[in-house]
Amino acid sequence: MVRLRLQRLGRRNRPFYRLSAIEKRNRRNGVVLEQLGWYDPVSQDPAKQVQLNGERIKYWLSQGAQPSETVADLLSRADLLTPKLKAQWEADRKKARDRVEAKKAAEAAAAAPAAE
């Protein structure tokens, strides 16, 4: 199975990532099937932060490649996810938001009796 994942490059405290199509069983920086773009989270200019090859990404997704969680976030911002993956991504985001809200509510409930 092919995964779309990020490969970390760059020096210490200055990360730079390449978006790659890689066989799932390979290491993070192992043998790459195809380079699909890059992501520079440190760049101040949003135009220079992400470059994606949308045509090839859509090809790999149509062939059954699964994006990692971080890559799915990047692809959703660029509107490159298939409708099925988009629905799954939105469900995962909703579940994560609900988990954070429940944790905040539990902390607030625990802090309320302590304040009295």
XYZ file of N, CA and C in Angstrom:
348
model
N 0.838 -1.174 0.000
C 0.000 0.000 0.000
C 0.887 1.244 0.000
N 0.495 2.214 -0.760
C 1.257 3.460 -0.884
C 0.693 4.497 0.086
N 1.588 5.202 0.746
C 1.203 6.294 1.638
C 1.781 7.593 1.101
N 1.044 8.675 1.280
C 1.564 10.013 1.003
C 2.019 10.553 2.350
N 3.317 10.785 2.492
C 3.841 11.231 3.776
C 4.956 12.243 3.584
N 5.317 12.883 4.682
C 6.357 13.901 4.663
C 7.697 13.279 5.034
N 8.750 13.731 4.346
C 10.118 13.364 4.678
C 10.778 14.594 5.266
N 11.384 14.446 6.436
C 12.011 15.597 7.077
C 13.406 15.822 6.523
N 13.661 17.061 6.159
C 14.973 17.507 5.709
C 15.306 18.770 6.485
N 16.376 19.438 6.106
C 16.749 20.686 6.766
C 17.633 20.432 7.960
N 18.054 21.491 8.571
C 18.958 21.363 9.710
C 18.180 21.441 11.015
N 18.890 21.372 12.096
C 18.272 21.431 13.420
C 17.588 22.780 13.611
N 16.397 22.760 14.151
C 15.566 23.948 14.398
C 15.169 24.675 13.113
N 15.332 24.072 11.971
C 14.940 24.673 10.686
C 14.407 23.560 9.780
N 13.234 22.977 10.141
C 12.736 21.837 9.377
C 12.252 22.227 7.986
N 12.333 21.274 7.098
C 11.843 21.402 5.731
C 11.356 20.010 5.353
N 10.197 19.914 4.726
C 9.616 18.604 4.439
C 9.340 18.448 2.948
N 9.552 17.240 2.442
C 9.140 16.887 1.089
C 7.933 15.973 1.195
N 6.930 16.230 0.371
C 5.768 15.355 0.287
C 6.085 14.270 -0.731
N 5.991 13.008 -0.311
C 6.404 11.903 -1.163
C 5.379 10.785 -1.139
N 5.340 10.040 -2.232
C 4.589 8.794 -2.298
C 5.582 7.682 -1.978
N 5.328 6.963 -0.891
C 6.258 5.950 -0.387
C 5.470 4.685 -0.054
N 6.072 3.543 -0.298
C 5.476 2.281 0.134
C 5.346 2.305 1.654
N 4.218 1.844 2.174
C 3.912 1.960 3.599
C 4.960 1.296 4.484
N 5.535 0.200 4.045
C 6.479 -0.547 4.881
C 7.871 0.072 4.913
N 8.156 1.027 4.044
C 9.479 1.650 4.007
C 9.645 2.676 5.124
N 10.893 2.982 5.420
C 11.208 3.998 6.427
C 10.749 5.374 5.951
N 10.733 6.307 6.895
C 10.313 7.676 6.560
C 11.168 8.268 5.460
N 12.471 8.103 5.542
C 13.372 8.638 4.528
C 13.886 7.533 3.615
N 13.077 6.495 3.426
C 13.476 5.368 2.591
C 13.263 5.637 1.108
N 13.127 4.556 0.350
C 12.974 4.641 -1.100
C 11.651 5.317 -1.449
N 11.718 6.326 -2.303
C 10.561 7.132 -2.682
C 10.073 6.715 -4.061
N 8.756 6.579 -4.193
C 8.183 6.303 -5.503
C 8.128 7.572 -6.347
N 7.724 8.682 -5.711
C 7.635 9.952 -6.441
C 7.583 11.121 -5.454
N 8.271 12.204 -5.794
C 8.207 13.444 -5.027
C 6.995 14.236 -5.523
N 6.150 14.698 -4.592
C 4.908 15.363 -4.966
C 4.844 16.831 -4.550
N 5.859 17.318 -3.879
C 5.856 18.717 -3.469
C 6.705 18.896 -2.232
N 6.581 20.069 -1.613
C 7.325 20.354 -0.399
C 6.522 21.258 0.521
N 6.968 21.295 1.795
C 6.318 22.090 2.824
C 7.400 22.696 3.706
N 7.372 24.019 3.838
C 8.348 24.738 4.659
C 7.588 25.470 5.770
N 7.454 24.863 6.954
C 6.637 25.476 8.009
C 7.248 26.735 8.616
N 8.537 26.974 8.418
C 9.212 28.117 9.028
C 9.072 29.378 8.175
N 8.808 29.228 6.911
C 8.724 30.366 5.994
C 7.628 31.337 6.428
N 7.936 32.624 6.387
C 6.980 33.647 6.788
C 5.964 33.952 5.686
N 6.378 33.803 4.442
C 5.516 34.096 3.301
C 4.634 32.879 3.006
N 3.300 33.001 3.132
C 2.428 31.848 2.885
C 2.560 31.277 1.470
N 2.924 32.107 0.510
C 3.083 31.619 -0.857
C 4.292 30.699 -0.990
N 5.283 30.902 -0.121
C 6.494 30.075 -0.174
C 6.471 28.945 0.848
N 5.331 28.740 1.502
C 5.254 27.739 2.543
C 4.935 26.352 1.997
N 4.130 26.266 0.945
C 3.713 24.961 0.412
C 3.727 25.006 -1.103
N 4.246 23.953 -1.702
C 4.128 23.765 -3.143
C 3.743 22.316 -3.368
N 2.609 22.093 -4.035
C 2.108 20.744 -4.263
C 1.858 20.519 -5.748
N 2.144 19.311 -6.210
C 1.840 18.914 -7.581
C 0.458 18.260 -7.550
N -0.588 19.082 -7.694
C -1.968 18.632 -7.534
C -2.373 17.509 -8.467
N -1.917 17.562 -9.703
C -2.287 16.538 -10.679
C -1.773 15.169 -10.254
N -0.519 15.103 -9.823
C 0.065 13.822 -9.412
C -0.502 13.348 -8.072
N -0.824 14.278 -7.192
C -1.432 13.898 -5.913
C -2.793 13.270 -6.160
N -3.588 13.871 -7.028
C -4.897 13.303 -7.365
C -4.748 11.930 -8.003
N -3.710 11.755 -8.831
C -3.453 10.449 -9.436
C -3.195 9.399 -8.359
N -2.305 9.708 -7.415
C -1.973 8.735 -6.377
C -3.170 8.448 -5.484
N -3.967 9.445 -5.169
C -5.171 9.211 -4.369
C -6.161 8.332 -5.117
N -6.262 8.521 -6.438
C -7.168 7.676 -7.236
C -6.673 6.239 -7.317
N -5.371 6.027 -7.132
C -4.796 4.689 -7.156
C -4.872 4.009 -5.778
N -5.422 4.698 -4.791
C -5.617 4.100 -3.474
C -4.586 4.495 -2.438
N -3.737 5.466 -2.727
C -2.749 5.913 -1.751
C -3.461 6.589 -0.582
N -2.962 6.354 0.626
C -3.551 6.929 1.830
C -2.648 8.032 2.361
N -3.168 9.247 2.562
C -2.334 10.319 3.125
C -2.179 10.150 4.635
N -1.026 10.552 5.160
C -0.848 10.584 6.604
C -1.735 11.692 7.160
N -1.849 11.766 8.468
C -2.733 12.757 9.080
C -2.301 14.179 8.738
N -1.015 14.458 8.820
C -0.504 15.790 8.521
C -0.669 16.118 7.047
N -0.400 15.152 6.189
C -0.555 15.372 4.751
C -2.022 15.611 4.414
N -2.925 14.901 5.075
C -4.356 15.122 4.838
C -4.737 16.554 5.191
N -4.154 17.094 6.270
C -4.414 18.495 6.634
C -3.932 19.442 5.540
N -2.728 19.199 5.025
C -2.187 20.045 3.952
C -3.040 19.943 2.691
N -3.438 18.730 2.344
C -4.226 18.536 1.125
C -5.622 19.124 1.254
N -6.185 19.095 2.452
C -7.513 19.680 2.630
C -7.461 21.197 2.479
N -6.372 21.810 2.955
C -6.217 23.262 2.763
C -6.125 23.618 1.289
N -5.472 22.735 0.517
C -5.307 22.978 -0.919
C -6.484 22.429 -1.717
N -7.475 21.849 -1.036
C -8.675 21.276 -1.664
C -8.315 20.202 -2.691
N -7.438 19.270 -2.297
C -7.003 18.195 -3.175
C -7.504 16.824 -2.734
N -8.225 16.750 -1.613
C -8.725 15.462 -1.141
C -9.937 15.022 -1.948
N -10.084 13.714 -2.112
C -11.280 13.169 -2.758
C -12.451 13.360 -1.796
N -13.686 13.331 -2.296
C -14.833 13.540 -1.398
C -14.878 12.545 -0.229
N -14.526 11.285 -0.495
C -14.539 10.275 0.567
C -13.485 10.592 1.631
N -12.275 10.922 1.204
C -11.216 11.273 2.153
C -11.536 12.579 2.881
N -12.174 13.513 2.187
C -12.553 14.789 2.798
C -13.561 14.554 3.924
N -14.547 13.687 3.678
C -15.543 13.383 4.705
C -14.886 12.702 5.901
N -13.963 11.788 5.642
C -13.246 11.099 6.716
C -12.388 12.094 7.498
N -11.719 13.007 6.794
C -10.885 14.014 7.442
C -11.738 14.916 8.341
N -12.910 15.359 7.829
C -13.786 16.222 8.622
C -14.304 15.499 9.862
N -14.607 14.205 9.738
C -15.063 13.427 10.887
C -13.951 13.315 11.930
N -12.725 13.089 11.482
C -11.585 13.011 12.406
C -11.361 14.339 13.113
N -11.462 15.447 12.367
C -11.288 16.776 12.968
C -12.378 17.032 14.006
N -13.624 16.661 13.689
C -14.729 16.875 14.627
C -14.513 16.065 15.899
N -14.054 14.827 15.746
C -13.793 13.975 16.900
C -12.686 14.576 17.779
N -11.661 15.122 17.145
C -10.557 15.736 17.897
C -11.029 16.993 18.623
N -11.855 17.813 17.947
C -12.389 19.022 18.602
C -13.271 18.658 19.790
N -14.112 17.623 19.621
C -14.976 17.192 20.721
C -14.153 16.693 21.907
N -13.058 15.985 21.626
C -12.186 15.483 22.681
C -11.562 16.646 23.461
N -11.136 17.686 22.756
C -10.532 18.849 23.415
C -11.577 19.581 24.263
N -12.787 19.739 23.721
C -13.842 20.417 24.481
C -14.218 19.626 25.734
N -14.280 18.294 25.629
C -14.605 17.462 26.785
C -13.515 17.578 27.843
N -12.266 17.639 27.418
C -11.155 17.766 28.361
C -11.219 19.115 29.077
N -11.512 20.185 28.327
C -11.634 21.510 28.940
C -12.794 21.552 29.932
N -13.917 20.920 29.568
C -15.071 20.890 30.467
C -14.743 20.114 31.739
N -14.018 19.017 31.613
C -13.639 18.229 32.790
C -12.689 19.019 33.692
N -11.755 19.744 33.094
C -10.828 20.568 33.874
C -11.583 21.691 34.598
N -12.557 22.301 33.898
C -13.332 23.367 34.510
C -14.178 22.823 35.657
N -14.741 21.625 35.477
C -15.549 21.018 36.540
C -14.690 20.658 37.748
N -13.466 20.224 37.488
C -12.572 19.878 38.593
C -12.083 21.140 39.308
N -11.923 22.230 38.595
C -11.445 23.472 39.183
C -12.538 24.201 39.947
N -13.805 23.991 39.586
C -14.910 24.700 40.242
C -15.018 24.366 41.727
N -15.011 23.083 42.129
C -15.093 22.797 43.574
C -13.845 23.276 44.332
N -12.708 23.263 43.691
C -11.483 23.717 44.332
C -11.529 25.224 44.599
N -12.227 25.950 43.736
C -12.312 27.404 43.896
C -13.229 27.793 45.041
N -14.194 26.938 45.353
C -15.155 27.277 46.414
C -14.632 27.070 47.757
